[in-house]
Short mmCIF file of C-alpha atoms in Angstrom, two decimals:
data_model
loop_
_atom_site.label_atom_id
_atom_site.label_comp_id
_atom_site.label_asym_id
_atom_site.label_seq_id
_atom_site.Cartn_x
_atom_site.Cartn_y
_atom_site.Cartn_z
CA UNK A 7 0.00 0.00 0.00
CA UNK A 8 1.69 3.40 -1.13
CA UNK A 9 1.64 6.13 1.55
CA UNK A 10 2.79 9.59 1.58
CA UNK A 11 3.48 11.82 4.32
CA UNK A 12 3.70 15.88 4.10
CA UNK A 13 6.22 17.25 6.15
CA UNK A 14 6.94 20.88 6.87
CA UNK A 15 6.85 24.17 8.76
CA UNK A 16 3.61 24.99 9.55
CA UNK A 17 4.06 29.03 9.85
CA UNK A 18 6.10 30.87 7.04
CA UNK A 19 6.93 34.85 7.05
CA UNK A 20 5.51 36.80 4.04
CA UNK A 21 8.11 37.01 1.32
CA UNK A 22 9.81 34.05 2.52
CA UNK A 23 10.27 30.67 1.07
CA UNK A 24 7.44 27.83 1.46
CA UNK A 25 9.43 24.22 1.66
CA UNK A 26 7.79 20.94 1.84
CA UNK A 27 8.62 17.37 1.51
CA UNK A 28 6.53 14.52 0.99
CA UNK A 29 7.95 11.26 1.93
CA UNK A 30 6.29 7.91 -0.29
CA UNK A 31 6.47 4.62 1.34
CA UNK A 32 4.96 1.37 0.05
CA UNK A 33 6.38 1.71 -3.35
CA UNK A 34 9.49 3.57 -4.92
CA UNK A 35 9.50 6.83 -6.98
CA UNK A 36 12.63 5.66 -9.54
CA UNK A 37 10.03 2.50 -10.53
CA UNK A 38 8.77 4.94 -12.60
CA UNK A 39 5.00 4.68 -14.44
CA UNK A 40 3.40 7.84 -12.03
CA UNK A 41 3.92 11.36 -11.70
CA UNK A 42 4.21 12.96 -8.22
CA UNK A 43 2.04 16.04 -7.72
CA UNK A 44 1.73 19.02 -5.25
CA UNK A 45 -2.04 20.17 -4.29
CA UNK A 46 -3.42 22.84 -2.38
CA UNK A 47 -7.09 23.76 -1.02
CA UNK A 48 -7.00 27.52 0.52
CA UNK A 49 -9.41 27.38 3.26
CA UNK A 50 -12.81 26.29 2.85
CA UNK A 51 -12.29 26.53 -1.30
CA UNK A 52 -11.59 24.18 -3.61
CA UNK A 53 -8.30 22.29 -4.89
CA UNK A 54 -5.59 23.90 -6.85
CA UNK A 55 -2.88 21.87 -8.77
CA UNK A 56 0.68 23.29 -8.33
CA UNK A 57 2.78 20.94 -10.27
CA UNK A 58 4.04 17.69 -11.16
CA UNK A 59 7.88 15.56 -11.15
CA UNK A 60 8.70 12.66 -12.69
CA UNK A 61 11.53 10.62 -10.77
CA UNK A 62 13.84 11.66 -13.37
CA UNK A 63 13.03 15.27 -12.51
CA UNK A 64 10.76 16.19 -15.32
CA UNK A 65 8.57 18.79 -14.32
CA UNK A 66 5.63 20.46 -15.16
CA UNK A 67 4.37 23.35 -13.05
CA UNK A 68 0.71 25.64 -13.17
CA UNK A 69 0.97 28.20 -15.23
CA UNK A 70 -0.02 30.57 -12.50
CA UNK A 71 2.44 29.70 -9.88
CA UNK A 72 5.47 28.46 -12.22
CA UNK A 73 7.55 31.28 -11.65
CA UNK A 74 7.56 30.91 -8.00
CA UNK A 75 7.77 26.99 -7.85
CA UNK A 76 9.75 24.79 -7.97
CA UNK A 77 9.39 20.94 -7.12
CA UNK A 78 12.51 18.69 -7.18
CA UNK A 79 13.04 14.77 -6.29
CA UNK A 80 15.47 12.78 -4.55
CA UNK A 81 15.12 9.46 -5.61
CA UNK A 82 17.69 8.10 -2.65
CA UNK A 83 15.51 9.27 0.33
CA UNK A 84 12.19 8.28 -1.94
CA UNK A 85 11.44 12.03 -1.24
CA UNK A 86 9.81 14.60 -3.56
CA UNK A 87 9.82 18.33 -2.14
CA UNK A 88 8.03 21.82 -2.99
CA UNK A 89 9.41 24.99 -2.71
CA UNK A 90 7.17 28.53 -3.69
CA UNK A 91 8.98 31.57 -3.08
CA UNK A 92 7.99 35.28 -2.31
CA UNK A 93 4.96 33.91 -0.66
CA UNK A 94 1.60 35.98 0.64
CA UNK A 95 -1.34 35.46 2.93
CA UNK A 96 -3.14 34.19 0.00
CA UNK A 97 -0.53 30.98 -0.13
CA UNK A 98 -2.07 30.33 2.95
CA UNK A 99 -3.42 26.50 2.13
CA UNK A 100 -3.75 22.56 2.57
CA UNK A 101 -0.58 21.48 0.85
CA UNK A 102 -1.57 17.96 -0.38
CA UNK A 103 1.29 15.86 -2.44
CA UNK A 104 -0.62 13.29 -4.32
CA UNK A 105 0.60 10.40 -7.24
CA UNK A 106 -0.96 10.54 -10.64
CA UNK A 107 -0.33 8.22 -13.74
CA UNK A 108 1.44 10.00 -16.69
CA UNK A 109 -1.31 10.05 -19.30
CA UNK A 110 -4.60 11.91 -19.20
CA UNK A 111 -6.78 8.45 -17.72
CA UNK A 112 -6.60 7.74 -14.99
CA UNK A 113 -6.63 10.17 -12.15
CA UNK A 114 -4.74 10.94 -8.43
CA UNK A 115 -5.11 7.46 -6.48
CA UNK A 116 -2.91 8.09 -3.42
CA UNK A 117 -2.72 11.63 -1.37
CA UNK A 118 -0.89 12.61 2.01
CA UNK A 119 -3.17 13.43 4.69
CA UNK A 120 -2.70 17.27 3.94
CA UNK A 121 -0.24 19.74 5.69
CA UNK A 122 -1.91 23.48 6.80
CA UNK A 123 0.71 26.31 5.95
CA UNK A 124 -0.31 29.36 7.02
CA UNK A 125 1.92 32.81 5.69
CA UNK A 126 2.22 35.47 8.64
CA UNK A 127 4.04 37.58 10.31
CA UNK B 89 -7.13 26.77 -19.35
CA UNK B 90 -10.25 24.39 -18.97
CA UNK B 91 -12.92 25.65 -16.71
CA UNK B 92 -14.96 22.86 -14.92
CA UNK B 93 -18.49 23.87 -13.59
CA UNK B 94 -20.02 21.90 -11.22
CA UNK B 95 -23.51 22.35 -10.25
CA UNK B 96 -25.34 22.33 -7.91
CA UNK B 97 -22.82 24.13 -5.48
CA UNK B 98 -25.17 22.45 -2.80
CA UNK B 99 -27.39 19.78 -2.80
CA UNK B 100 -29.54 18.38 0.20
CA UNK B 101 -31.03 14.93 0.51
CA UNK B 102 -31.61 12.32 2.92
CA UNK B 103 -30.15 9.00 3.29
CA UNK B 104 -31.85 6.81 0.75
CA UNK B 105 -32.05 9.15 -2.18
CA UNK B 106 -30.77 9.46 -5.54
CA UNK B 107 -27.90 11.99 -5.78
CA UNK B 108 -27.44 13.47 -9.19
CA UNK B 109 -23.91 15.91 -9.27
CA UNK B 110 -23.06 17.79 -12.59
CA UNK B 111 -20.22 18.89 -13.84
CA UNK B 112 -19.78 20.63 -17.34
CA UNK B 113 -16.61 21.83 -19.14
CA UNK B 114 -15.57 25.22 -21.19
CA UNK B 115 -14.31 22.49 -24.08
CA UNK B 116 -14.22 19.11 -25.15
CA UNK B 117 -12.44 16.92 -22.90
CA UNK B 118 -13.48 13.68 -24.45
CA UNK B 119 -13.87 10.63 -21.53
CA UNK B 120 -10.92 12.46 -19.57
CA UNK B 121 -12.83 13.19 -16.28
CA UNK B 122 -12.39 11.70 -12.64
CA UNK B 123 -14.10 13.10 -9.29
CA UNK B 124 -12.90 13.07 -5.93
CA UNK B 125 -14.96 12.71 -2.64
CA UNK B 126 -13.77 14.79 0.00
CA UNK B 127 -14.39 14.35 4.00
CA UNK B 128 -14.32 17.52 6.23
CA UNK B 129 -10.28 17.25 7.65
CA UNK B 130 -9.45 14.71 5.27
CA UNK B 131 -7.61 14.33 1.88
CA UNK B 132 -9.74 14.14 -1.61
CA UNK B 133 -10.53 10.27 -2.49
CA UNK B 134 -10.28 8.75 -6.10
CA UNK B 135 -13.72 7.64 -6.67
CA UNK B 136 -14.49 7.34 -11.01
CA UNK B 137 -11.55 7.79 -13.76
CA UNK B 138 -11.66 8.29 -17.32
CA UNK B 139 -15.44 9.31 -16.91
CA UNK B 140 -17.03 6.28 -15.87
CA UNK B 141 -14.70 3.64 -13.81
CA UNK B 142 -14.82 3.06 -10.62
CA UNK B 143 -11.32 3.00 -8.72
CA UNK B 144 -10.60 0.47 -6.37
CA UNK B 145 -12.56 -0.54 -3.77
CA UNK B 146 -14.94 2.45 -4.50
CA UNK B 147 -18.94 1.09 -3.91
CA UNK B 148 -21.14 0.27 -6.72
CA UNK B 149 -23.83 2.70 -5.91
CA UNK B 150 -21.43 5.24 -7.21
CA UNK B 151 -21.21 5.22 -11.40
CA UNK B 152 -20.20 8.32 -13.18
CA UNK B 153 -21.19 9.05 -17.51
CA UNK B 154 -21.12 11.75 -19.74
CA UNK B 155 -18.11 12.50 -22.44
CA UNK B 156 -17.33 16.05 -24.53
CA UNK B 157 -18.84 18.82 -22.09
CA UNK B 158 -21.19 17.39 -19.94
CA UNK B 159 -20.48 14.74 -17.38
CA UNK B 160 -22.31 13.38 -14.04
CA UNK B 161 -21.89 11.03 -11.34
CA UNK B 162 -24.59 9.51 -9.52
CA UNK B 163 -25.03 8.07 -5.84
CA UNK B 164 -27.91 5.84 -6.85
CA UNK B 165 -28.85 5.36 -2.68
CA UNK B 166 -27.46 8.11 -0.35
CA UNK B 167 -25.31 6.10 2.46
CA UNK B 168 -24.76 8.56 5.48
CA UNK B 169 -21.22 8.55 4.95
CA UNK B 170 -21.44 9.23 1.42
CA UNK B 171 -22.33 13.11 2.62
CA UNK B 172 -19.07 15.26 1.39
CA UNK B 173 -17.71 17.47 -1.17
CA UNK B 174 -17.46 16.19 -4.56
CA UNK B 175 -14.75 17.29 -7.24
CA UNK B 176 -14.70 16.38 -11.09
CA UNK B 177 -11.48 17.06 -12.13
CA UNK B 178 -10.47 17.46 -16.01
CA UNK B 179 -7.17 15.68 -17.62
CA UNK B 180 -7.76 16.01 -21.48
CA UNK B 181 -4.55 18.43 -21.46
CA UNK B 182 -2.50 16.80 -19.28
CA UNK B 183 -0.36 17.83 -17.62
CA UNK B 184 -2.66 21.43 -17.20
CA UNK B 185 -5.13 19.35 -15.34
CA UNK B 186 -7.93 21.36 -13.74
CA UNK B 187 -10.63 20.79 -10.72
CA UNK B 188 -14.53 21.60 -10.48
CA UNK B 189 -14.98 23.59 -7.67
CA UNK B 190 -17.37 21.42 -6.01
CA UNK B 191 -20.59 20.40 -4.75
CA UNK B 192 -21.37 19.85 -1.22
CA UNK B 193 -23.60 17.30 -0.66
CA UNK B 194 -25.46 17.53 2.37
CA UNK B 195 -27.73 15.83 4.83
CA UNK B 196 -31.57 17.22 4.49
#
């Protein structure tokens, strides 16, 4: 059974740097076959996609975040981390990291529990 | 970008009952549609791919159609746990994948 685990400060300054990692057990990211997503739900709203990375560190990213994200892999730790930049109150979210398969069936069949990030001074 | 309507934004029924969620696109996006049920505090849950498959271990009473614009997914009897927030979610240009945003189905 694949798990994932969001892990994370919970309380980030504005303008800092948001960092995440999400940590997938029960199967390994180099097996390759699924992409590994970032998700976020502001409060009480609906669910955003932030990007995706491949185990070879292919990425694609939301247009509207992309130039303040980056997500990057590390295949030895079976790790997969976020980082947004420059963030506001309005980053203020759920982060979810979630696995996908790599064509357009399918959908996102295993999520983290969630991780609340909240931007404030 | 590929907007994803869902309607109602609420819907209110009793255990028993027939749920009927909508969910229509801006374009085309063939059979590539999934929704997601979502518990208060919890993370979304795969329940229908490519527009009408169940995933895994998902109950029969749930069954999802539609193709091109206009898709639904049905609850044929409302369980008491089946009382959430529904996404549709659209993957005809993946990678830009895009989510409905939601209908919450509540207890009447």
């Amino acid at each position: 059974q694949v798990q994932l685990q969001e892990s994370g400060p919970g309380l980030v300054k504005p303008s800092q740097t948001l960092s995440l990692t999400c940590t997938v057990s029960g199967g390994s990211i180099s097996s390759g076959g699924y992409y590994w997503s970032w998700i976020r739900q502001h409060p009480g709203k609906g669910l955003e996609w932030i990007g995706y990375i491949y185990y070879s560190g292919s990425t694609y990213y939301n247009p509207s975040l992309k130039s303040r994200v980056t997500i990057s892999v590390d295949t030895s730790k079976n790790q997969f981390s976020l980082k947004l930049s420059s963030v506001t109150a309005a980053d203020t979210a759920v982060y979810y990291c979630a696995r996908d398969t790599m064509t357009n069936r399918g959908g996102f069949d295993y999520w983290g529990q969630g991780t609340l990030v909240t931007v404030s001074s | 970008e590929i907007v994803l309507t869902q309607s109602p934004a609420t819907l209110s029924l009793s255990p028993g009952e027939r749920a009927t969620l909508s969910c229509r696109a801006s374009q085309s996006v063939s059979s590539y549609l999934a929704w997601y049920q979502q518990k208060p505090g919890q993370a979304p849950r795969l329940l229908i791919y490519d527009a009408s498959n169940r995933a895994t271990g998902i109950p029969a009473r749930f069954s999802g159609s539609g193709s091109g614009t206009d898709f639904t997914l049905t609850i044929s009897s409302l369980e008491p746990e089946d009382f959430a927030v529904y996404y549709c979610q659209q993957r005809s240009n993946w990678p830009q994948i895009t989510f409905g945003q939601g209908t919450r189905l509540e207890i009447k």
